[in-house]
C-alpha atoms as an extended CHARMM CRD file, in Angstrom:
* protein
*
        81  EXT
         1         1  PRO       CA            113.4670000000      104.4890000000      118.3840000000  PROA      1               0.0000000000
         2         2  PRO       CA            110.8780000000      104.2710000000      115.6040000000  PROA      2               0.0000000000
         3         3  LEU       CA            112.0180000000      104.0300000000      112.0100000000  PROA      3               0.0000000000
         4         4  CYS       CA            109.7950000000      104.9140000000      109.0910000000  PROA      4               0.0000000000
         5         5  SER       CA            110.2520000000      103.7210000000      105.5280000000  PROA      5               0.0000000000
         6         6  LEU       CA            108.2880000000      104.6840000000      102.4700000000  PROA      6               0.0000000000
         7         7  SER       CA            108.0390000000      103.4230000000       98.9350000000  PROA      7               0.0000000000
         8         8  LEU       CA            106.7140000000      105.0460000000       95.7870000000  PROA      8               0.0000000000
         9         9  GLN       CA            106.2190000000      101.6340000000       94.1610000000  PROA      9               0.0000000000
        10        10  GLU       CA            105.8420000000       98.0640000000       95.3810000000  PROA      10              0.0000000000
        11        11  VAL       CA            109.0670000000       97.0620000000       93.6180000000  PROA      11              0.0000000000
        12        12  GLY       CA            111.3400000000       99.9740000000       94.5930000000  PROA      12              0.0000000000
        13        13  PRO       CA            113.0160000000      102.2610000000       95.1120000000  PROA      13              0.0000000000
        14        14  THR       CA            112.4570000000      102.2410000000       98.8440000000  PROA      14              0.0000000000
        15        15  MET       CA            113.2480000000      105.3420000000      100.8890000000  PROA      15              0.0000000000
        16        16  VAL       CA            114.8500000000      104.1780000000      104.1200000000  PROA      16              0.0000000000
        17        17  GLY       CA            116.0350000000      107.2700000000      105.9590000000  PROA      17              0.0000000000
        18        18  ASP       CA            116.8500000000      110.9510000000      106.1390000000  PROA      18              0.0000000000
        19        19  GLU       CA            120.0630000000      112.8910000000      106.7310000000  PROA      19              0.0000000000
        20        20  HSD       CA            119.8630000000      112.1160000000      110.4660000000  PROA      20              0.0000000000
        21        21  SER       CA            119.6050000000      108.3300000000      110.0630000000  PROA      21              0.0000000000
        22        22  ASP       CA            122.1220000000      105.9320000000      111.5850000000  PROA      22              0.0000000000
        23        23  PRO       CA            124.9590000000      105.7000000000      109.0200000000  PROA      23              0.0000000000
        24        24  SER       CA            125.8250000000      102.1130000000      110.0020000000  PROA      24              0.0000000000
        25        25  LEU       CA            122.2160000000      100.9900000000      109.4840000000  PROA      25              0.0000000000
        26        26  MET       CA            122.0840000000      102.7780000000      106.1250000000  PROA      26              0.0000000000
        27        27  GLU       CA            125.3150000000      101.0110000000      105.1270000000  PROA      27              0.0000000000
        28        28  PHE       CA            123.8470000000       97.6430000000      106.2030000000  PROA      28              0.0000000000
        29        29  LEU       CA            120.8360000000       98.2980000000      103.9700000000  PROA      29              0.0000000000
        30        30  GLY       CA            123.0950000000       99.3100000000      101.0730000000  PROA      30              0.0000000000
        31        31  ALA       CA            121.4130000000      102.7190000000      100.9590000000  PROA      31              0.0000000000
        32        32  THR       CA            122.5580000000      105.6570000000       98.8610000000  PROA      32              0.0000000000
        33        33  LYS       CA            122.2280000000      109.2390000000      100.1310000000  PROA      33              0.0000000000
        34        34  ARG       CA            120.7310000000      111.7290000000       97.6890000000  PROA      34              0.0000000000
        35        35  ASN       CA            119.2100000000      115.1820000000       97.4790000000  PROA      35              0.0000000000
        36        36  MET       CA            116.3030000000      115.4800000000       95.0530000000  PROA      36              0.0000000000
        37        37  LEU       CA            116.0390000000      118.6970000000       93.0560000000  PROA      37              0.0000000000
        38        38  GLY       CA            113.8390000000      121.1760000000       94.9260000000  PROA      38              0.0000000000
        39        39  ASN       CA            114.1600000000      119.4510000000       98.3070000000  PROA      39              0.0000000000
        40        40  HSD       CA            116.0630000000      121.1000000000      101.1450000000  PROA      40              0.0000000000
        41        41  PHE       CA            116.9230000000      117.7760000000      102.7760000000  PROA      41              0.0000000000
        42        42  TRP       CA            118.8080000000      114.5670000000      102.0440000000  PROA      42              0.0000000000
        43        43  GLU       CA            117.3050000000      111.0750000000      101.9600000000  PROA      43              0.0000000000
        44        44  TYR       CA            118.6090000000      107.5150000000      101.8250000000  PROA      44              0.0000000000
        45        45  TYR       CA            117.1450000000      105.0270000000       99.3600000000  PROA      45              0.0000000000
        46        46  VAL       CA            117.7370000000      101.5130000000       98.0580000000  PROA      46              0.0000000000
        47        47  ASN       CA            116.6840000000      100.0470000000       94.7120000000  PROA      47              0.0000000000
        48        48  GLU       CA            115.1980000000       96.9740000000       96.3830000000  PROA      48              0.0000000000
        49        49  ALA       CA            111.5510000000       96.1730000000       96.9780000000  PROA      49              0.0000000000
        50        50  PRO       CA            110.1280000000       97.0790000000      100.4040000000  PROA      50              0.0000000000
        51        51  ARG       CA            109.7100000000       93.3800000000      101.3160000000  PROA      51              0.0000000000
        52        52  VAL       CA            113.4790000000       92.8680000000      100.8970000000  PROA      52              0.0000000000
        53        53  VAL       CA            114.2390000000       95.9330000000      103.0480000000  PROA      53              0.0000000000
        54        54  LEU       CA            111.7220000000       94.8530000000      105.7020000000  PROA      54              0.0000000000
        55        55  ASN       CA            113.3030000000       91.3740000000      105.8490000000  PROA      55              0.0000000000
        56        56  LYS       CA            116.7500000000       92.9260000000      106.3580000000  PROA      56              0.0000000000
        57        57  LEU       CA            115.4190000000       95.1980000000      109.1050000000  PROA      57              0.0000000000
        58        58  GLU       CA            113.7160000000       92.2540000000      110.8080000000  PROA      58              0.0000000000
        59        59  SER       CA            117.0930000000       90.4950000000      110.9820000000  PROA      59              0.0000000000
        60        60  ARG       CA            118.3320000000       93.5340000000      112.9440000000  PROA      60              0.0000000000
        61        61  GLY       CA            115.4720000000       93.3980000000      115.4690000000  PROA      61              0.0000000000
        62        62  TYR       CA            113.0070000000       95.8330000000      113.8800000000  PROA      62              0.0000000000
        63        63  ARG       CA            109.2910000000       95.0090000000      113.8310000000  PROA      63              0.0000000000
        64        64  VAL       CA            106.5010000000       96.6330000000      111.8150000000  PROA      64              0.0000000000
        65        65  VAL       CA            104.1000000000       98.4950000000      114.1140000000  PROA      65              0.0000000000
        66        66  SER       CA            101.9480000000      100.1820000000      111.4680000000  PROA      66              0.0000000000
        67        67  MET       CA            101.5020000000      100.5920000000      107.7280000000  PROA      67              0.0000000000
        68        68  THR       CA             99.4190000000      103.0280000000      105.7030000000  PROA      68              0.0000000000
        69        69  GLY       CA             98.9890000000      104.2950000000      102.1900000000  PROA      69              0.0000000000
        70        70  VAL       CA             99.3070000000      107.9650000000      101.2520000000  PROA      70              0.0000000000
        71        71  GLY       CA             98.2640000000      108.3900000000       97.6340000000  PROA      71              0.0000000000
        72        72  GLN       CA            100.6170000000      106.1830000000       95.6080000000  PROA      72              0.0000000000
        73        73  THR       CA            103.0720000000      105.9720000000       98.5360000000  PROA      73              0.0000000000
        74        74  LEU       CA            103.1970000000      103.1780000000      101.1140000000  PROA      74              0.0000000000
        75        75  VAL       CA            104.6160000000      103.9380000000      104.5740000000  PROA      75              0.0000000000
        76        76  TRP       CA            105.7890000000      101.4200000000      107.1650000000  PROA      76              0.0000000000
        77        77  CYS       CA            106.7220000000      102.4100000000      110.7230000000  PROA      77              0.0000000000
        78        78  LEU       CA            108.9840000000      100.0400000000      112.6110000000  PROA      78              0.0000000000
        79        79  HSD       CA            110.2620000000       99.7720000000      116.1720000000  PROA      79              0.0000000000
        80        80  LYS       CA            113.4760000000       98.1120000000      117.3140000000  PROA      80              0.0000000000
        81        81  GLU       CA            112.8960000000       95.7800000000      120.2360000000  PROA      81              0.0000000000
């Protein structure tokens, strides 16, 4: 299944999932679950740079299939082979 990650900065934090994400993968990434004021959903994030997160995901078999910028946000979509 595809996995999308976004970052508000090139150095972190990196958003790595939502409330429906695989808990074991979020634990592997060292992600923290939070609910931002005004949002009606939970998200997982890490304080590491996206390149560190992408390297960890690659070690688990994920590959980047696309990347785009949305304003100041960068979004990577990955697929697990």
